[in-house]
CSV table of C-alpha atoms in Angstrom, one decimal:
chain,number,residue,atom,x,y,z
N,1,MET,CA,0.2,-0.2,0.2
N,2,SER,CA,1.4,3.6,-0.6
N,3,ASP,CA,3.1,5.3,2.3
N,4,SER,CA,0.2,7.7,2.1
N,5,PHE,CA,-2.4,5.4,2.9
N,6,PRO,CA,-3.8,4.0,6.1
N,7,ALA,CA,-1.7,1.1,7.4
N,8,SER,CA,-4.2,-0.1,9.7
N,9,ILE,CA,-8.1,0.0,9.8
N,10,ASP,CA,-7.6,1.8,13.0
N,11,GLU,CA,-5.6,3.9,11.1
N,12,VAL,CA,-8.4,4.5,9.2
N,13,GLU,CA,-11.0,5.2,11.6
N,14,ALA,CA,-8.5,7.6,13.1
N,15,LEU,CA,-8.0,9.6,9.6
N,16,LEU,CA,-12.0,10.1,9.6
N,17,ALA,CA,-12.4,11.1,12.7
N,18,ARG,CA,-9.8,13.6,12.4
N,19,GLY,CA,-12.2,15.0,9.5
N,20,ARG,CA,-14.7,14.8,12.3
N,21,TYR,CA,-16.4,12.1,10.5
N,22,MET,CA,-17.3,9.0,13.4
N,23,ALA,CA,-17.4,5.9,11.0
N,24,ASP,CA,-18.5,2.6,12.4
N,25,ARG,CA,-16.2,-0.1,12.0
N,26,PRO,CA,-17.8,-2.1,8.9
N,27,LEU,CA,-17.6,1.2,6.8
N,28,ALA,CA,-14.1,1.7,8.5
N,29,VAL,CA,-12.6,-2.3,6.8
N,30,THR,CA,-14.2,-1.6,3.5
N,31,ILE,CA,-12.1,1.4,3.1
N,32,PHE,CA,-9.2,0.3,4.1
N,33,LEU,CA,-9.7,-2.5,1.7
N,34,ALA,CA,-10.9,-0.5,-1.2
N,35,LEU,CA,-7.3,1.8,-0.5
N,36,ALA,CA,-5.6,-1.0,-0.3
N,37,LEU,CA,-6.9,-2.9,-3.4
N,38,ARG,CA,-7.4,-0.3,-5.7
N,39,LYS,CA,-10.9,-1.1,-5.8
N,40,PRO,CA,-13.7,1.7,-6.5
N,41,LEU,CA,-15.9,2.1,-3.3
N,42,PHE,CA,-19.7,2.0,-3.8
N,43,LEU,CA,-21.6,3.5,-0.8
N,44,GLU,CA,-25.3,2.6,-0.9
N,45,GLY,CA,-27.9,4.4,1.7
N,46,GLU,CA,-30.8,6.9,2.3
N,47,ALA,CA,-30.4,10.3,1.3
N,48,GLY,CA,-28.2,12.3,4.5
N,49,VAL,CA,-26.2,9.3,6.2
N,50,GLY,CA,-23.1,10.6,5.0
N,51,LYS,CA,-22.0,8.8,1.8
N,52,THR,CA,-20.6,12.0,-0.4
N,53,GLU,CA,-19.1,13.1,3.0
N,54,VAL,CA,-16.8,10.1,3.3
N,55,ALA,CA,-15.3,11.3,-0.4
N,56,LYS,CA,-14.7,15.0,1.0
N,57,VAL,CA,-12.3,13.8,4.1
N,58,LEU,CA,-10.6,11.7,2.2
N,59,SER,CA,-9.5,14.3,-0.2
N,60,ALA,CA,-9.1,16.8,3.1
N,61,ALA,CA,-7.1,13.8,4.9
N,62,LEU,CA,-5.2,12.3,1.8
N,63,GLY,CA,-4.3,15.7,0.3
N,64,ARG,CA,-5.9,14.7,-2.5
N,65,ARG,CA,-8.1,17.0,-5.0
N,66,LEU,CA,-11.3,16.2,-4.7
N,67,ILE,CA,-13.5,15.7,-8.4
N,68,ARG,CA,-17.0,15.4,-8.2
N,69,LEU,CA,-19.3,14.5,-10.8
N,70,GLN,CA,-22.9,14.9,-9.9
N,71,CYS,CA,-25.1,12.1,-11.9
N,72,TYR,CA,-28.7,12.9,-13.4
N,73,GLU,CA,-31.2,11.7,-16.1
N,74,GLY,CA,-30.0,12.4,-19.3
N,75,LEU,CA,-25.8,12.6,-18.2
N,76,ASP,CA,-24.0,11.2,-21.0
N,77,ALA,CA,-20.2,10.4,-21.7
N,78,ASN,CA,-19.5,14.0,-23.7
N,79,GLN,CA,-20.8,15.5,-20.3
N,80,ALA,CA,-19.1,13.6,-17.9
N,81,LEU,CA,-15.6,13.1,-20.2
N,82,TYR,CA,-14.7,16.1,-22.1
N,83,GLU,CA,-16.2,18.8,-24.7
N,84,TRP,CA,-14.8,20.7,-27.5
N,85,ASN,CA,-15.3,24.8,-27.0
N,86,TYR,CA,-17.3,25.6,-30.1
N,87,ALA,CA,-17.6,29.0,-29.5
N,88,LYS,CA,-14.0,29.8,-28.9
N,89,GLN,CA,-13.0,27.1,-32.0
N,90,ILE,CA,-15.6,29.4,-33.8
N,91,LEU,CA,-13.9,33.1,-32.8
N,92,HIS,CA,-10.7,31.4,-33.7
N,93,ILE,CA,-11.6,30.4,-37.0
N,94,ARG,CA,-13.2,34.0,-37.6
N,95,LEU,CA,-9.9,35.3,-36.5
N,96,ALA,CA,-7.9,33.4,-39.1
N,97,GLU,CA,-10.0,33.5,-42.1
N,98,SER,CA,-7.8,35.9,-43.8
N,99,ALA,CA,-5.0,33.3,-43.4
N,100,ALA,CA,-3.5,31.4,-46.5
N,101,PRO,CA,-5.0,28.7,-47.8
N,102,GLY,CA,-2.0,26.6,-47.0
N,103,ALA,CA,-2.4,27.4,-43.3
N,104,ARG,CA,-6.1,25.8,-43.2
N,105,ALA,CA,-4.6,22.4,-42.1
N,106,GLU,CA,-3.0,23.9,-39.2
N,107,LEU,CA,-5.9,25.8,-38.5
N,108,GLU,CA,-7.4,22.7,-38.2
N,109,ARG,CA,-4.7,21.3,-35.5
N,110,GLU,CA,-5.2,24.1,-33.7
N,111,ILE,CA,-8.9,24.0,-33.0
N,112,PHE,CA,-8.5,20.4,-31.8
N,113,GLY,CA,-6.0,21.0,-29.9
N,114,PRO,CA,-5.5,20.9,-26.2
N,115,ASP,CA,-6.2,24.6,-25.8
N,116,PHE,CA,-9.7,24.7,-27.0
N,117,LEU,CA,-10.8,21.1,-24.9
N,118,ILE,CA,-12.8,21.4,-22.0
N,119,LYS,CA,-12.2,18.6,-19.5
N,120,ARG,CA,-15.1,17.5,-17.5
N,121,PRO,CA,-15.1,15.6,-14.6
N,122,LEU,CA,-13.8,12.3,-15.9
N,123,LEU,CA,-11.0,13.4,-17.8
N,124,GLN,CA,-9.8,15.4,-14.8
N,125,ALA,CA,-9.7,12.4,-13.0
N,126,ILE,CA,-7.9,10.5,-15.6
N,127,ASP,CA,-5.8,13.0,-16.5
N,128,ASP,CA,-3.0,14.0,-14.0
N,129,SER,CA,-0.1,14.6,-16.1
N,130,GLY,CA,0.3,17.6,-13.6
N,131,GLY,CA,1.5,15.1,-11.1
N,132,GLU,CA,-1.6,15.9,-8.7
N,133,ALA,CA,-3.7,12.8,-7.9
N,134,SER,CA,-7.4,13.0,-6.8
N,135,VAL,CA,-10.6,11.5,-5.2
N,136,LEU,CA,-13.2,11.0,-7.9
N,137,LEU,CA,-17.0,11.4,-6.1
N,138,ILE,CA,-19.5,10.0,-8.7
N,139,ASP,CA,-22.4,11.1,-6.9
N,140,GLU,CA,-25.7,9.4,-6.9
N,141,ILE,CA,-25.2,7.1,-10.1
N,142,ASP,CA,-29.0,5.8,-9.5
N,143,ARG,CA,-30.1,9.4,-10.8
N,144,ALA,CA,-28.2,8.3,-14.1
N,145,ASP,CA,-28.9,6.1,-17.4
N,146,GLU,CA,-28.2,2.7,-17.5
N,147,GLU,CA,-26.1,3.1,-20.6
N,148,PHE,CA,-24.2,6.0,-18.7
N,149,GLU,CA,-23.3,2.9,-16.0
N,150,ALA,CA,-22.0,0.8,-19.3
N,151,PHE,CA,-19.6,3.6,-20.1
N,152,LEU,CA,-18.2,3.7,-16.2
N,153,LEU,CA,-17.6,-0.1,-16.6
N,154,GLU,CA,-14.7,0.2,-18.9
N,155,LEU,CA,-13.4,3.7,-17.5
N,156,LEU,CA,-13.1,2.1,-13.7
N,157,SER,CA,-11.6,-0.8,-14.9
N,158,ASP,CA,-8.3,1.0,-17.3
N,159,PHE,CA,-8.6,4.5,-16.0
N,160,GLN,CA,-8.2,5.6,-19.7
N,161,VAL,CA,-9.6,7.2,-22.5
N,162,THR,CA,-9.1,8.1,-25.7
N,163,VAL,CA,-9.8,11.5,-27.5
N,164,PRO,CA,-9.7,10.7,-31.1
N,165,GLU,CA,-7.9,14.1,-32.1
N,166,LEU,CA,-5.1,14.1,-29.2
N,167,GLY,CA,-4.5,10.6,-28.8
N,168,THR,CA,-4.9,8.4,-25.1
N,169,PHE,CA,-5.0,10.0,-21.7
N,170,LYS,CA,-4.1,7.3,-19.0
N,171,ALA,CA,-3.9,8.1,-15.2
N,172,VAL,CA,-0.4,7.5,-13.6
N,173,THR,CA,-2.1,7.6,-10.5
N,174,PRO,CA,-5.4,6.1,-10.5
N,175,PRO,CA,-7.9,7.9,-8.4
N,176,ILE,CA,-9.3,7.5,-5.5
N,177,VAL,CA,-13.3,6.5,-6.6
N,178,VAL,CA,-16.0,6.6,-4.4
N,179,LEU,CA,-19.6,6.2,-6.1
N,180,THR,CA,-22.6,6.7,-4.0
N,181,SER,CA,-26.4,5.9,-4.5
N,182,ASN,CA,-29.9,6.4,-2.5
N,183,ARG,CA,-31.3,3.0,-4.3
N,184,THR,CA,-33.8,4.8,-5.9
N,185,ARG,CA,-33.4,1.9,-8.2
N,186,GLU,CA,-30.6,-1.0,-8.5
N,187,VAL,CA,-27.4,-0.3,-9.7
N,188,HIS,CA,-26.5,-2.9,-12.3
N,189,ASP,CA,-24.6,-5.9,-10.9
N,190,ALA,CA,-21.7,-5.7,-13.2
N,191,LEU,CA,-20.8,-2.1,-12.1
N,192,LYS,CA,-21.1,-3.6,-8.7
N,193,ARG,CA,-19.1,-6.3,-9.3
N,194,ARG,CA,-16.0,-3.8,-10.0
N,195,CYS,CA,-16.3,-1.7,-6.6
N,196,LEU,CA,-16.1,-2.8,-2.9
N,197,TYR,CA,-19.8,-2.4,-1.8
N,198,GLN,CA,-21.2,-0.8,1.6
N,199,TRP,CA,-24.5,-0.2,2.7
N,200,ILE,CA,-24.3,2.9,5.0
N,201,ASP,CA,-27.5,3.1,7.9
N,202,TYR,CA,-28.6,5.8,10.1
N,203,PRO,CA,-26.2,5.8,12.9
N,204,ASP,CA,-27.4,4.7,16.3
N,205,ILE,CA,-27.9,7.5,19.2
N,206,GLU,CA,-24.6,7.8,20.5
N,207,ARG,CA,-22.9,7.7,17.6
N,208,GLU,CA,-25.1,10.4,15.9
N,209,ALA,CA,-24.5,12.4,19.2
N,210,ARG,CA,-20.7,12.3,18.7
N,211,ILE,CA,-20.9,13.5,15.2
N,212,VAL,CA,-23.1,16.5,16.4
N,213,SER,CA,-20.5,17.4,19.3
N,214,SER,CA,-18.1,17.3,16.9
N,215,LYS,CA,-20.1,19.8,14.2
N,216,VAL,CA,-21.5,21.8,16.8
N,217,PRO,CA,-19.6,24.1,19.1
N,218,GLY,CA,-20.6,24.2,22.4
N,219,ILE,CA,-23.3,22.1,22.7
N,220,ASP,CA,-24.2,20.3,25.7
N,221,ALA,CA,-23.1,16.4,25.5
N,222,ARG,CA,-26.9,15.6,27.2
N,223,LEU,CA,-28.7,18.2,25.0
N,224,ALA,CA,-26.9,16.2,21.7
N,225,ARG,CA,-27.9,12.8,22.8
N,226,HIS,CA,-31.4,13.8,23.4
N,227,ALA,CA,-31.7,15.5,20.2
N,228,CYS,CA,-30.1,12.3,18.6
N,229,ALA,CA,-32.7,10.4,20.4
N,230,PHE,CA,-36.1,12.6,19.4
N,231,VAL,CA,-34.3,12.2,15.6
N,232,ALA,CA,-34.3,8.1,15.8
N,233,GLY,CA,-37.7,8.4,16.9
N,234,LEU,CA,-38.4,10.4,13.9
N,235,ARG,CA,-36.7,7.9,11.6
N,236,ALA,CA,-38.7,4.9,13.4
N,237,ASP,CA,-41.9,6.0,11.9
N,238,PRO,CA,-43.1,6.3,8.7
N,239,PHE,CA,-42.6,9.8,7.3
N,240,TYR,CA,-42.7,10.9,3.0
N,241,LYS,CA,-39.0,12.0,4.2
N,242,HIS,CA,-36.9,11.1,7.1
N,243,PRO,CA,-34.0,13.7,8.3
N,244,GLY,CA,-30.9,12.7,7.6
N,245,ILE,CA,-27.8,13.7,9.8
N,246,ALA,CA,-27.4,17.0,7.9
N,247,GLU,CA,-30.5,17.9,9.3
N,248,THR,CA,-29.9,16.7,12.7
N,249,ILE,CA,-26.8,19.1,12.8
N,250,ASP,CA,-28.9,21.9,11.9
N,251,TRP,CA,-31.2,21.3,14.7
N,252,ALA,CA,-28.6,21.1,17.3
N,253,ALA,CA,-26.8,24.5,15.7
N,254,ALA,CA,-30.5,26.3,15.7
N,255,LEU,CA,-31.2,24.8,19.6
N,256,VAL,CA,-27.8,26.2,20.7
N,257,SER,CA,-28.6,29.3,18.9
N,258,LEU,CA,-32.0,29.7,20.8
N,259,GLY,CA,-29.8,29.2,24.3
N,260,ALA,CA,-31.9,25.8,24.6
N,261,ARG,CA,-30.5,23.6,27.5
N,262,GLU,CA,-33.3,21.1,27.0
N,263,ILE,CA,-36.1,20.1,24.7
N,264,ASP,CA,-39.2,20.7,25.5
N,265,GLU,CA,-42.8,20.6,23.6
N,266,ARG,CA,-42.5,24.2,22.7
N,267,THR,CA,-38.7,24.0,21.6
N,268,ALA,CA,-39.5,20.9,19.1
N,269,VAL,CA,-42.7,22.4,17.7
N,270,ASP,CA,-40.9,25.7,17.2
N,271,THR,CA,-37.9,23.9,15.8
N,272,ILE,CA,-39.9,20.9,13.9
N,273,GLY,CA,-39.0,22.7,10.4
N,274,CYS,CA,-35.0,22.2,10.3
N,275,LEU,CA,-35.8,18.6,10.6
N,276,LEU,CA,-39.1,18.2,8.5
N,277,LYS,CA,-39.1,19.8,5.2
N,278,TYR,CA,-42.8,18.5,3.8
N,279,GLN,CA,-45.8,19.6,5.3
N,280,GLU,CA,-47.5,16.5,5.6
N,281,ASP,CA,-44.6,15.5,7.5
N,282,VAL,CA,-45.0,18.6,9.8
N,283,LYS,CA,-48.8,17.7,10.6
N,284,LYS,CA,-48.7,14.3,11.1
N,285,VAL,CA,-46.0,15.0,14.4
N,286,GLN,CA,-48.2,17.6,15.4
N,287,GLU,CA,-50.8,15.8,15.8
N,288,GLY,CA,-49.7,12.8,17.1
N,289,GLY,CA,-48.3,13.9,20.3
N,290,MET,CA,-45.1,16.3,20.3
N,291,ALA,CA,-45.0,16.0,24.2
N,292,ALA,CA,-44.8,12.5,24.4
N,293,ARG,CA,-42.6,12.0,21.5
N,294,VAL,CA,-39.9,14.6,23.8
N,295,GLU,CA,-40.7,12.2,26.8
N,296,ARG,CA,-39.4,9.1,24.7
N,297,ALA,CA,-36.7,10.8,23.5
N,298,ARG,CA,-35.8,11.7,27.1
N,299,LYS,CA,-36.3,8.2,28.6
N,300,ALA,CA,-34.2,6.9,25.8
N,301,VAL,CA,-31.1,8.7,26.4
N,302,ALA,CA,-31.9,7.6,30.7
N,303,ALA,CA,-31.8,4.3,29.4
N,304,THR,CA,-28.6,4.1,27.6
């Protein structure tokens, strides 16, 4: 393994913790193996459980540039790989219209040269000729079409791509690749086979409280645990959209800003918009007895 990579699973956990990412053991093991075996890391789970954050923390901790490809329906290889700067090419052609006929061939070579190439995220990650290795985040691959998945298969195997006018780009140092999926659809098995897979679930109360304490300055440990127990109760009920870790952190920060020392019914009602973002969910939790929900969270903390 490269000297720049953690040498053990414990070192992975420590590296993530320095980036204020509190990983459980299975995730730390999978990250360690992905780095050791040079395999892409495929992270799947509900939105808001910290999948994208893994790539950000690895980028910062390992001193690598983060390159993000946000997937969406209709994304194709050109948009992800490279495009020619047609506007710049046309301008260059017009400026050269007075060129002698013999210079036309040279003009064509110029407009399909490196100065007119727009490198999109995948080519940026492969072309490390500047000596800067990267972490490539392919975010929400489940939003892309299956055809794009097929394109990724070859790319993730060879880390090289050919631009007909310029030749082949091949990564000297293959990027660390992190793919994420919210599982809005099943990703093809062929793509998963090329990766190490890890499902990321919502953290338990204690681990989420540690995350909140690391992200929200000045929060009391008891208040953090009570807030996380309250959120865990929301996640146990069928809502249209459950709060993710980011919402828990926002809520905790709001509680600190309001000077709250504990969570009561009034505080929960006033700030529920930090956690639930759909009116149907807000109405449901308010009609379901907020005081009882707050009390259940308090008892859950006391029982741990």
